[in-house]
Amino acid sequence: MKNLLLAFLIIFTFSCTKDGDTEITPGQTGDLNIVGTWESDYVFTVSQKSGANALNSTINSPDGSVVTFNSDGTFTMNKFSIGDYGFDSFKAGTINGTFLVKANKVTLTTDAGVKHSFTASVSKVTEMEMNLTKELIKESLESSKAALTDTEYQAKSSAISVYERYDQSGYFTKK
């Protein structure tokens, strides 16, 4: 009986998924492995102001909207950023900084000292989803307070507080 149980355990431990559907295992430190260059496909937003119906929108990202996470803990965003309301794939230019991954939470710190946090999941080796919520945007704003003027902080805080609900997902393909 022990041999039968051991045989089943070995078979299920080493079972393969179909070709091309290899599930990714988080990095050996137990954190999510996002190192590489990711191209933004589209951004989906659900927003709801107090007393109003929820609004859903999907925006396709322009060509060249990429985020590169380097193994040394630095990142570069090109034609893509995270702003007051979350992901923005229509900003021109490049943003650089550092990133930290703890479990599935990613925190970016730009060279200007502004922090942005979001949760991420990598379902396959070539697909990643980044998620922002109103709470994460507010947390990022608090973390960035020292890098902002009082006027900037108040404006950004007021802008997000009008939403009862604000969720955003960015979908990426590894290049």
Short mmCIF file of N, CA and C in Angstrom, two decimals:
data_model
loop_
_atom_site.label_atom_id
_atom_site.label_comp_id
_atom_site.label_asym_id
_atom_site.label_seq_id
_atom_site.Cartn_x
_atom_site.Cartn_y
_atom_site.Cartn_z
N MET A 1 0.81 -1.19 0.00
CA MET A 1 0.00 0.00 0.00
C MET A 1 0.86 1.27 0.00
N LYS A 2 1.95 1.23 0.79
CA LYS A 2 2.86 2.38 0.81
C LYS A 2 3.46 2.62 -0.56
N ASN A 3 3.80 1.55 -1.27
CA ASN A 3 4.39 1.69 -2.61
C ASN A 3 3.39 2.31 -3.58
N LEU A 4 2.12 1.93 -3.47
CA LEU A 4 1.08 2.49 -4.34
C LEU A 4 0.91 3.99 -4.06
N LEU A 5 0.87 4.35 -2.78
CA LEU A 5 0.76 5.75 -2.39
C LEU A 5 1.97 6.55 -2.89
N LEU A 6 3.16 5.99 -2.76
CA LEU A 6 4.38 6.65 -3.23
C LEU A 6 4.35 6.83 -4.75
N ALA A 7 3.87 5.81 -5.47
CA ALA A 7 3.78 5.90 -6.93
C ALA A 7 2.83 7.02 -7.34
N PHE A 8 1.66 7.12 -6.70
CA PHE A 8 0.72 8.21 -7.00
C PHE A 8 1.34 9.57 -6.69
N LEU A 9 2.02 9.67 -5.58
CA LEU A 9 2.66 10.91 -5.19
C LEU A 9 3.69 11.34 -6.23
N ILE A 10 4.50 10.41 -6.70
CA ILE A 10 5.52 10.71 -7.71
C ILE A 10 4.87 11.13 -9.02
N ILE A 11 3.83 10.42 -9.44
CA ILE A 11 3.16 10.73 -10.71
C ILE A 11 2.56 12.13 -10.66
N PHE A 12 1.84 12.45 -9.57
CA PHE A 12 1.20 13.76 -9.48
C PHE A 12 2.21 14.88 -9.25
N THR A 13 3.32 14.59 -8.62
CA THR A 13 4.35 15.61 -8.40
C THR A 13 5.03 15.99 -9.70
N PHE A 14 5.23 15.05 -10.59
CA PHE A 14 5.97 15.32 -11.82
C PHE A 14 5.08 15.37 -13.05
N SER A 15 3.76 15.52 -12.87
CA SER A 15 2.87 15.63 -14.02
C SER A 15 3.19 16.90 -14.79
N CYS A 16 2.97 16.87 -16.10
CA CYS A 16 3.25 18.02 -16.96
C CYS A 16 1.95 18.66 -17.38
N THR A 17 1.99 19.97 -17.62
CA THR A 17 0.87 20.65 -18.25
C THR A 17 1.13 20.61 -19.75
N LYS A 18 0.10 20.96 -20.55
CA LYS A 18 0.31 20.92 -21.99
C LYS A 18 1.34 21.96 -22.39
N ASP A 19 2.02 21.72 -23.52
CA ASP A 19 3.08 22.62 -23.99
C ASP A 19 2.58 24.04 -24.08
N GLY A 20 3.41 25.00 -23.66
CA GLY A 20 3.07 26.41 -23.76
C GLY A 20 2.28 26.94 -22.57
N ASP A 21 1.78 26.05 -21.70
CA ASP A 21 1.00 26.47 -20.55
C ASP A 21 1.75 26.27 -19.26
N THR A 22 3.06 26.36 -19.29
CA THR A 22 3.86 26.15 -18.10
C THR A 22 3.50 27.19 -17.05
N GLU A 23 3.07 26.72 -15.88
CA GLU A 23 2.76 27.63 -14.79
C GLU A 23 4.07 28.13 -14.19
N ILE A 24 4.11 29.37 -13.84
CA ILE A 24 5.33 29.93 -13.27
C ILE A 24 5.34 29.71 -11.76
N THR A 25 6.48 29.42 -11.23
CA THR A 25 6.66 29.29 -9.79
C THR A 25 7.30 30.57 -9.29
N PRO A 26 6.76 31.14 -8.21
CA PRO A 26 7.39 32.36 -7.69
C PRO A 26 8.87 32.14 -7.41
N GLY A 27 9.63 33.24 -7.39
CA GLY A 27 11.08 33.16 -7.18
C GLY A 27 11.45 32.34 -5.96
N GLN A 28 12.65 31.84 -5.91
CA GLN A 28 13.09 30.96 -4.85
C GLN A 28 13.03 31.60 -3.47
N THR A 29 12.94 32.93 -3.42
CA THR A 29 12.82 33.60 -2.12
C THR A 29 11.38 33.61 -1.64
N GLY A 30 10.49 33.05 -2.42
CA GLY A 30 9.08 33.05 -2.07
C GLY A 30 8.35 34.26 -2.64
N ASP A 31 9.05 35.11 -3.36
CA ASP A 31 8.43 36.29 -3.95
C ASP A 31 8.13 36.06 -5.43
N LEU A 32 7.27 36.89 -5.97
CA LEU A 32 6.88 36.83 -7.36
C LEU A 32 8.05 37.22 -8.25
N ASN A 33 8.29 36.47 -9.31
CA ASN A 33 9.38 36.78 -10.23
C ASN A 33 8.83 37.58 -11.41
N ILE A 34 9.11 38.88 -11.45
CA ILE A 34 8.62 39.73 -12.53
C ILE A 34 9.75 40.27 -13.39
N VAL A 35 10.97 39.80 -13.17
CA VAL A 35 12.13 40.30 -13.93
C VAL A 35 11.91 40.03 -15.42
N GLY A 36 12.15 41.06 -16.22
CA GLY A 36 12.01 40.95 -17.67
C GLY A 36 11.32 42.19 -18.21
N THR A 37 11.08 42.20 -19.50
CA THR A 37 10.41 43.31 -20.17
C THR A 37 8.99 42.89 -20.49
N TRP A 38 8.04 43.70 -20.04
CA TRP A 38 6.62 43.41 -20.19
C TRP A 38 5.96 44.51 -21.01
N GLU A 39 5.24 44.12 -22.05
CA GLU A 39 4.54 45.07 -22.91
C GLU A 39 3.09 45.17 -22.45
N SER A 40 2.61 46.39 -22.28
CA SER A 40 1.23 46.61 -21.85
C SER A 40 0.28 46.32 -23.01
N ASP A 41 -0.68 45.43 -22.77
CA ASP A 41 -1.68 45.11 -23.80
C ASP A 41 -2.89 46.05 -23.68
N TYR A 42 -3.46 46.09 -22.48
CA TYR A 42 -4.60 46.97 -22.25
C TYR A 42 -4.79 47.17 -20.76
N VAL A 43 -5.59 48.19 -20.41
CA VAL A 43 -5.89 48.50 -19.02
C VAL A 43 -7.42 48.49 -18.86
N PHE A 44 -7.90 47.80 -17.84
CA PHE A 44 -9.33 47.72 -17.54
C PHE A 44 -9.59 48.43 -16.23
N THR A 45 -10.56 49.32 -16.21
CA THR A 45 -10.86 50.12 -15.02
C THR A 45 -12.32 49.99 -14.62
N VAL A 46 -12.57 49.83 -13.33
CA VAL A 46 -13.91 49.91 -12.77
C VAL A 46 -13.86 51.06 -11.77
N SER A 47 -14.70 52.09 -12.00
CA SER A 47 -14.72 53.22 -11.07
C SER A 47 -16.16 53.54 -10.70
N GLN A 48 -16.34 54.01 -9.48
CA GLN A 48 -17.68 54.35 -9.03
C GLN A 48 -17.59 55.51 -8.04
N LYS A 49 -18.22 56.62 -8.39
CA LYS A 49 -18.30 57.75 -7.48
C LYS A 49 -19.47 57.52 -6.53
N SER A 50 -19.42 58.14 -5.39
CA SER A 50 -20.49 57.98 -4.40
C SER A 50 -21.84 58.29 -5.02
N GLY A 51 -22.80 57.38 -4.82
CA GLY A 51 -24.15 57.58 -5.32
C GLY A 51 -24.34 57.35 -6.81
N ALA A 52 -23.31 56.90 -7.50
CA ALA A 52 -23.40 56.69 -8.96
C ALA A 52 -23.20 55.21 -9.30
N ASN A 53 -23.58 54.84 -10.50
CA ASN A 53 -23.34 53.48 -10.98
C ASN A 53 -21.86 53.30 -11.31
N ALA A 54 -21.41 52.07 -11.22
CA ALA A 54 -20.02 51.77 -11.57
C ALA A 54 -19.82 51.93 -13.07
N LEU A 55 -18.66 52.45 -13.45
CA LEU A 55 -18.30 52.60 -14.86
C LEU A 55 -17.16 51.64 -15.18
N ASN A 56 -17.25 50.96 -16.31
CA ASN A 56 -16.20 50.05 -16.76
C ASN A 56 -15.60 50.61 -18.04
N SER A 57 -14.29 50.56 -18.15
CA SER A 57 -13.66 51.00 -19.39
C SER A 57 -12.43 50.14 -19.68
N THR A 58 -12.20 49.91 -20.96
CA THR A 58 -11.03 49.17 -21.41
C THR A 58 -10.29 50.06 -22.40
N ILE A 59 -9.00 50.27 -22.16
CA ILE A 59 -8.19 51.10 -23.05
C ILE A 59 -7.01 50.28 -23.54
N ASN A 60 -6.89 50.14 -24.86
CA ASN A 60 -5.74 49.45 -25.43
C ASN A 60 -4.53 50.35 -25.33
N SER A 61 -3.40 49.75 -25.03
CA SER A 61 -2.16 50.53 -24.89
C SER A 61 -1.50 50.75 -26.25
N PRO A 62 -0.89 51.91 -26.45
CA PRO A 62 -0.19 52.16 -27.71
C PRO A 62 1.09 51.32 -27.80
N ASP A 63 1.56 51.13 -29.02
CA ASP A 63 2.81 50.38 -29.22
C ASP A 63 3.94 51.04 -28.44
N GLY A 64 4.81 50.22 -27.87
CA GLY A 64 5.96 50.74 -27.15
C GLY A 64 5.72 50.99 -25.68
N SER A 65 4.51 50.67 -25.17
CA SER A 65 4.22 50.83 -23.74
C SER A 65 4.79 49.64 -23.00
N VAL A 66 5.96 49.81 -22.41
CA VAL A 66 6.62 48.68 -21.76
C VAL A 66 7.13 49.04 -20.37
N VAL A 67 7.25 48.01 -19.55
CA VAL A 67 7.86 48.12 -18.23
C VAL A 67 8.94 47.05 -18.18
N THR A 68 10.17 47.44 -17.81
CA THR A 68 11.25 46.47 -17.67
C THR A 68 11.68 46.44 -16.21
N PHE A 69 11.62 45.24 -15.63
CA PHE A 69 12.09 45.01 -14.27
C PHE A 69 13.42 44.28 -14.37
N ASN A 70 14.49 44.89 -13.88
CA ASN A 70 15.83 44.32 -13.96
C ASN A 70 16.16 43.51 -12.71
N SER A 71 17.06 42.55 -12.85
CA SER A 71 17.43 41.68 -11.73
C SER A 71 18.15 42.42 -10.61
N ASP A 72 18.64 43.66 -10.88
CA ASP A 72 19.31 44.43 -9.84
C ASP A 72 18.33 45.28 -9.01
N GLY A 73 17.02 45.10 -9.26
CA GLY A 73 16.02 45.83 -8.48
C GLY A 73 15.64 47.18 -9.05
N THR A 74 16.08 47.49 -10.28
CA THR A 74 15.70 48.74 -10.92
C THR A 74 14.62 48.47 -11.96
N PHE A 75 13.88 49.52 -12.33
CA PHE A 75 12.88 49.38 -13.38
C PHE A 75 12.93 50.58 -14.31
N THR A 76 12.40 50.40 -15.52
CA THR A 76 12.24 51.46 -16.50
C THR A 76 10.86 51.32 -17.11
N MET A 77 10.11 52.42 -17.15
CA MET A 77 8.81 52.43 -17.83
C MET A 77 8.93 53.34 -19.03
N ASN A 78 8.48 52.86 -20.17
CA ASN A 78 8.51 53.65 -21.39
C ASN A 78 7.09 53.74 -21.93
N LYS A 79 6.59 54.98 -22.10
CA LYS A 79 5.23 55.22 -22.55
C LYS A 79 4.21 54.54 -21.65
N PHE A 80 4.55 54.40 -20.39
CA PHE A 80 3.65 53.77 -19.43
C PHE A 80 4.02 54.29 -18.06
N SER A 81 3.03 54.56 -17.24
CA SER A 81 3.33 55.02 -15.89
C SER A 81 2.17 54.71 -14.97
N ILE A 82 2.35 54.98 -13.70
CA ILE A 82 1.28 54.89 -12.74
C ILE A 82 1.11 56.29 -12.18
N GLY A 83 -0.07 56.86 -12.38
CA GLY A 83 -0.31 58.23 -11.97
C GLY A 83 -1.33 58.32 -10.85
N ASP A 84 -1.98 59.48 -10.74
CA ASP A 84 -2.95 59.73 -9.68
C ASP A 84 -4.08 58.71 -9.68
N TYR A 85 -4.51 58.30 -10.85
CA TYR A 85 -5.62 57.36 -10.96
C TYR A 85 -5.17 55.98 -11.41
N GLY A 86 -3.92 55.66 -11.25
CA GLY A 86 -3.47 54.33 -11.62
C GLY A 86 -2.65 54.29 -12.89
N PHE A 87 -2.82 53.24 -13.65
CA PHE A 87 -2.00 53.01 -14.83
C PHE A 87 -2.33 54.01 -15.93
N ASP A 88 -1.31 54.48 -16.60
CA ASP A 88 -1.47 55.42 -17.70
C ASP A 88 -0.51 55.01 -18.81
N SER A 89 -1.06 54.52 -19.91
CA SER A 89 -0.18 54.07 -20.99
C SER A 89 -0.10 55.10 -22.11
N PHE A 90 -0.45 56.34 -21.83
CA PHE A 90 -0.37 57.37 -22.87
C PHE A 90 0.62 58.46 -22.52
N LYS A 91 1.40 58.28 -21.48
CA LYS A 91 2.42 59.27 -21.13
C LYS A 91 3.65 59.03 -21.99
N ALA A 92 4.15 60.08 -22.56
CA ALA A 92 5.38 59.97 -23.34
C ALA A 92 6.56 59.99 -22.37
N GLY A 93 7.66 59.47 -22.82
CA GLY A 93 8.86 59.54 -22.01
C GLY A 93 9.13 58.28 -21.21
N THR A 94 10.15 58.38 -20.36
CA THR A 94 10.63 57.23 -19.61
C THR A 94 10.67 57.58 -18.13
N ILE A 95 10.31 56.63 -17.29
CA ILE A 95 10.38 56.78 -15.84
C ILE A 95 11.29 55.67 -15.31
N ASN A 96 12.23 56.04 -14.44
CA ASN A 96 13.16 55.06 -13.87
C ASN A 96 13.02 55.05 -12.35
N GLY A 97 13.49 53.96 -11.75
CA GLY A 97 13.48 53.86 -10.30
C GLY A 97 13.85 52.47 -9.84
N THR A 98 13.45 52.17 -8.62
CA THR A 98 13.72 50.85 -8.05
C THR A 98 12.40 50.18 -7.70
N PHE A 99 12.44 48.84 -7.55
CA PHE A 99 11.23 48.12 -7.16
C PHE A 99 11.56 47.10 -6.09
N LEU A 100 10.53 46.78 -5.31
CA LEU A 100 10.65 45.79 -4.26
C LEU A 100 9.43 44.87 -4.35
N VAL A 101 9.66 43.56 -4.26
CA VAL A 101 8.57 42.59 -4.32
C VAL A 101 8.50 41.86 -2.99
N LYS A 102 7.32 41.86 -2.39
CA LYS A 102 7.07 41.09 -1.17
C LYS A 102 5.78 40.31 -1.42
N ALA A 103 5.92 38.99 -1.49
CA ALA A 103 4.79 38.12 -1.84
C ALA A 103 4.28 38.58 -3.20
N ASN A 104 3.00 39.02 -3.31
CA ASN A 104 2.50 39.48 -4.60
C ASN A 104 2.36 41.00 -4.67
N LYS A 105 2.91 41.71 -3.69
CA LYS A 105 2.83 43.18 -3.68
C LYS A 105 4.14 43.76 -4.22
N VAL A 106 4.00 44.62 -5.21
CA VAL A 106 5.15 45.27 -5.84
C VAL A 106 5.11 46.76 -5.48
N THR A 107 6.21 47.29 -5.01
CA THR A 107 6.31 48.72 -4.70
C THR A 107 7.40 49.33 -5.56
N LEU A 108 7.01 50.33 -6.34
CA LEU A 108 7.95 51.06 -7.19
C LEU A 108 8.30 52.37 -6.50
N THR A 109 9.55 52.76 -6.55
CA THR A 109 9.97 54.09 -6.09
C THR A 109 10.68 54.75 -7.25
N THR A 110 10.08 55.83 -7.75
CA THR A 110 10.69 56.52 -8.89
C THR A 110 11.93 57.27 -8.45
N ASP A 111 12.74 57.66 -9.40
CA ASP A 111 13.94 58.45 -9.09
C ASP A 111 13.58 59.75 -8.38
N ALA A 112 12.33 60.22 -8.56
CA ALA A 112 11.88 61.45 -7.90
C ALA A 112 11.39 61.17 -6.48
N GLY A 113 11.39 59.91 -6.05
CA GLY A 113 11.00 59.57 -4.69
C GLY A 113 9.53 59.24 -4.52
N VAL A 114 8.76 59.23 -5.60
CA VAL A 114 7.34 58.90 -5.52
C VAL A 114 7.17 57.39 -5.53
N LYS A 115 6.31 56.89 -4.62
CA LYS A 115 6.09 55.44 -4.51
C LYS A 115 4.73 55.06 -5.06
N HIS A 116 4.68 53.88 -5.67
CA HIS A 116 3.43 53.31 -6.18
C HIS A 116 3.44 51.84 -5.80
N SER A 117 2.33 51.36 -5.24
CA SER A 117 2.22 49.94 -4.90
C SER A 117 1.05 49.33 -5.64
N PHE A 118 1.20 48.07 -6.03
CA PHE A 118 0.13 47.32 -6.67
C PHE A 118 0.37 45.85 -6.40
N THR A 119 -0.64 45.05 -6.63
CA THR A 119 -0.46 43.60 -6.53
C THR A 119 -0.29 43.06 -7.94
N ALA A 120 0.45 41.98 -8.06
CA ALA A 120 0.71 41.40 -9.37
C ALA A 120 0.56 39.89 -9.30
N SER A 121 0.20 39.32 -10.43
CA SER A 121 0.18 37.86 -10.54
C SER A 121 0.70 37.49 -11.92
N VAL A 122 1.48 36.45 -11.97
CA VAL A 122 2.00 35.93 -13.24
C VAL A 122 1.42 34.54 -13.38
N SER A 123 0.43 34.40 -14.29
CA SER A 123 -0.26 33.12 -14.42
C SER A 123 0.50 32.15 -15.31
N LYS A 124 1.20 32.67 -16.25
CA LYS A 124 2.02 31.85 -17.14
C LYS A 124 3.33 32.59 -17.30
N VAL A 125 4.30 31.95 -17.85
CA VAL A 125 5.61 32.57 -17.98
C VAL A 125 5.53 33.88 -18.78
N THR A 126 4.57 34.00 -19.68
CA THR A 126 4.53 35.17 -20.55
C THR A 126 3.35 36.10 -20.28
N GLU A 127 2.59 35.91 -19.21
CA GLU A 127 1.43 36.75 -18.95
C GLU A 127 1.47 37.29 -17.52
N MET A 128 1.23 38.60 -17.37
CA MET A 128 1.22 39.19 -16.04
C MET A 128 0.02 40.14 -15.92
N GLU A 129 -0.57 40.16 -14.74
CA GLU A 129 -1.65 41.09 -14.43
C GLU A 129 -1.22 41.93 -13.23
N MET A 130 -1.35 43.26 -13.36
CA MET A 130 -1.08 44.16 -12.24
C MET A 130 -2.41 44.75 -11.80
N ASN A 131 -2.64 44.79 -10.49
CA ASN A 131 -3.92 45.29 -9.97
C ASN A 131 -3.72 46.43 -8.99
N LEU A 132 -4.52 47.46 -9.17
CA LEU A 132 -4.54 48.61 -8.27
C LEU A 132 -5.94 48.75 -7.68
N THR A 133 -5.99 49.14 -6.43
CA THR A 133 -7.26 49.44 -5.79
C THR A 133 -7.17 50.84 -5.21
N LYS A 134 -8.29 51.38 -4.83
CA LYS A 134 -8.31 52.70 -4.20
C LYS A 134 -7.42 52.70 -2.96
N GLU A 135 -7.47 51.62 -2.20
CA GLU A 135 -6.67 51.54 -0.97
C GLU A 135 -5.18 51.56 -1.28
N LEU A 136 -4.74 50.84 -2.32
CA LEU A 136 -3.32 50.84 -2.68
C LEU A 136 -2.87 52.20 -3.20
N ILE A 137 -3.75 52.88 -3.94
CA ILE A 137 -3.40 54.21 -4.44
C ILE A 137 -3.24 55.17 -3.25
N LYS A 138 -4.14 55.08 -2.28
CA LYS A 138 -4.04 55.94 -1.09
C LYS A 138 -2.79 55.61 -0.28
N GLU A 139 -2.47 54.31 -0.16
CA GLU A 139 -1.26 53.89 0.55
C GLU A 139 -0.01 54.45 -0.13
N SER A 140 0.01 54.38 -1.46
CA SER A 140 1.15 54.91 -2.23
C SER A 140 1.27 56.42 -2.04
N LEU A 141 0.13 57.09 -2.02
CA LEU A 141 0.13 58.54 -1.83
C LEU A 141 0.72 58.89 -0.46
N GLU A 142 0.34 58.18 0.58
CA GLU A 142 0.88 58.42 1.91
C GLU A 142 2.39 58.18 1.94
N SER A 143 2.84 57.11 1.27
CA SER A 143 4.27 56.79 1.21
C SER A 143 5.07 57.84 0.46
N SER A 144 4.40 58.56 -0.44
CA SER A 144 5.08 59.55 -1.28
C SER A 144 4.97 60.96 -0.74
N LYS A 145 4.33 61.14 0.38
CA LYS A 145 4.04 62.47 0.92
C LYS A 145 5.29 63.35 1.00
N ALA A 146 6.42 62.76 1.40
CA ALA A 146 7.66 63.55 1.54
C ALA A 146 8.17 64.05 0.19
N ALA A 147 7.84 63.36 -0.90
CA ALA A 147 8.32 63.75 -2.22
C ALA A 147 7.39 64.75 -2.91
N LEU A 148 6.26 65.07 -2.27
CA LEU A 148 5.27 65.96 -2.87
C LEU A 148 5.16 67.26 -2.08
N THR A 149 4.74 68.31 -2.76
CA THR A 149 4.42 69.55 -2.04
C THR A 149 3.07 69.34 -1.37
N ASP A 150 2.74 70.18 -0.40
CA ASP A 150 1.44 70.08 0.27
C ASP A 150 0.29 70.22 -0.72
N THR A 151 0.44 71.13 -1.67
CA THR A 151 -0.60 71.35 -2.68
C THR A 151 -0.78 70.11 -3.55
N GLU A 152 0.33 69.50 -4.00
CA GLU A 152 0.23 68.28 -4.82
C GLU A 152 -0.43 67.16 -4.02
N TYR A 153 -0.01 67.00 -2.79
CA TYR A 153 -0.57 65.94 -1.95
C TYR A 153 -2.08 66.13 -1.76
N GLN A 154 -2.51 67.35 -1.44
CA GLN A 154 -3.93 67.62 -1.23
C GLN A 154 -4.74 67.38 -2.50
N ALA A 155 -4.21 67.81 -3.64
CA ALA A 155 -4.92 67.63 -4.91
C ALA A 155 -5.07 66.15 -5.25
N LYS A 156 -4.01 65.38 -5.07
CA LYS A 156 -4.05 63.95 -5.38
C LYS A 156 -4.97 63.22 -4.41
N SER A 157 -4.92 63.59 -3.15
CA SER A 157 -5.77 62.97 -2.13
C SER A 157 -7.24 63.25 -2.41
N SER A 158 -7.56 64.49 -2.77
CA SER A 158 -8.94 64.85 -3.09
C SER A 158 -9.43 64.12 -4.33
N ALA A 159 -8.55 63.98 -5.32
CA ALA A 159 -8.94 63.34 -6.58
C ALA A 159 -9.38 61.90 -6.38
N ILE A 160 -8.64 61.14 -5.58
CA ILE A 160 -9.00 59.73 -5.40
C ILE A 160 -10.13 59.55 -4.39
N SER A 161 -10.30 60.48 -3.46
CA SER A 161 -11.32 60.32 -2.42
C SER A 161 -12.75 60.46 -2.95
N VAL A 162 -12.94 61.03 -4.14
CA VAL A 162 -14.29 61.15 -4.70
C VAL A 162 -14.84 59.79 -5.14
N TYR A 163 -13.98 58.78 -5.23
CA TYR A 163 -14.42 57.47 -5.68
C TYR A 163 -14.78 56.58 -4.50
N GLU A 164 -15.96 56.00 -4.56
CA GLU A 164 -16.37 55.01 -3.59
C GLU A 164 -15.62 53.70 -3.87
N ARG A 165 -15.46 53.42 -5.15
CA ARG A 165 -14.73 52.22 -5.59
C ARG A 165 -13.85 52.59 -6.76
N TYR A 166 -12.63 52.08 -6.74
CA TYR A 166 -11.73 52.29 -7.87
C TYR A 166 -10.79 51.10 -7.96
N ASP A 167 -10.96 50.30 -8.98
CA ASP A 167 -10.13 49.12 -9.23
C ASP A 167 -9.60 49.19 -10.65
N GLN A 168 -8.34 48.82 -10.82
CA GLN A 168 -7.76 48.87 -12.15
C GLN A 168 -6.83 47.67 -12.34
N SER A 169 -6.89 47.09 -13.52
CA SER A 169 -6.02 45.98 -13.87
C SER A 169 -5.28 46.30 -15.16
N GLY A 170 -3.98 46.06 -15.16
CA GLY A 170 -3.17 46.21 -16.36
C GLY A 170 -2.72 44.82 -16.79
N TYR A 171 -2.84 44.53 -18.07
CA TYR A 171 -2.49 43.21 -18.59
C TYR A 171 -1.27 43.33 -19.50
N PHE A 172 -0.30 42.45 -19.27
CA PHE A 172 0.99 42.53 -19.92
C PHE A 172 1.40 41.19 -20.52
N THR A 173 2.18 41.27 -21.59
CA THR A 173 2.77 40.10 -22.22
C THR A 173 4.28 40.26 -22.18
N LYS A 174 4.98 39.19 -21.80
CA LYS A 174 6.45 39.26 -21.73
C LYS A 174 7.01 39.25 -23.14
N LYS A 175 7.96 40.17 -23.37
CA LYS A 175 8.57 40.28 -24.71
C LYS A 175 9.73 39.30 -24.83
#
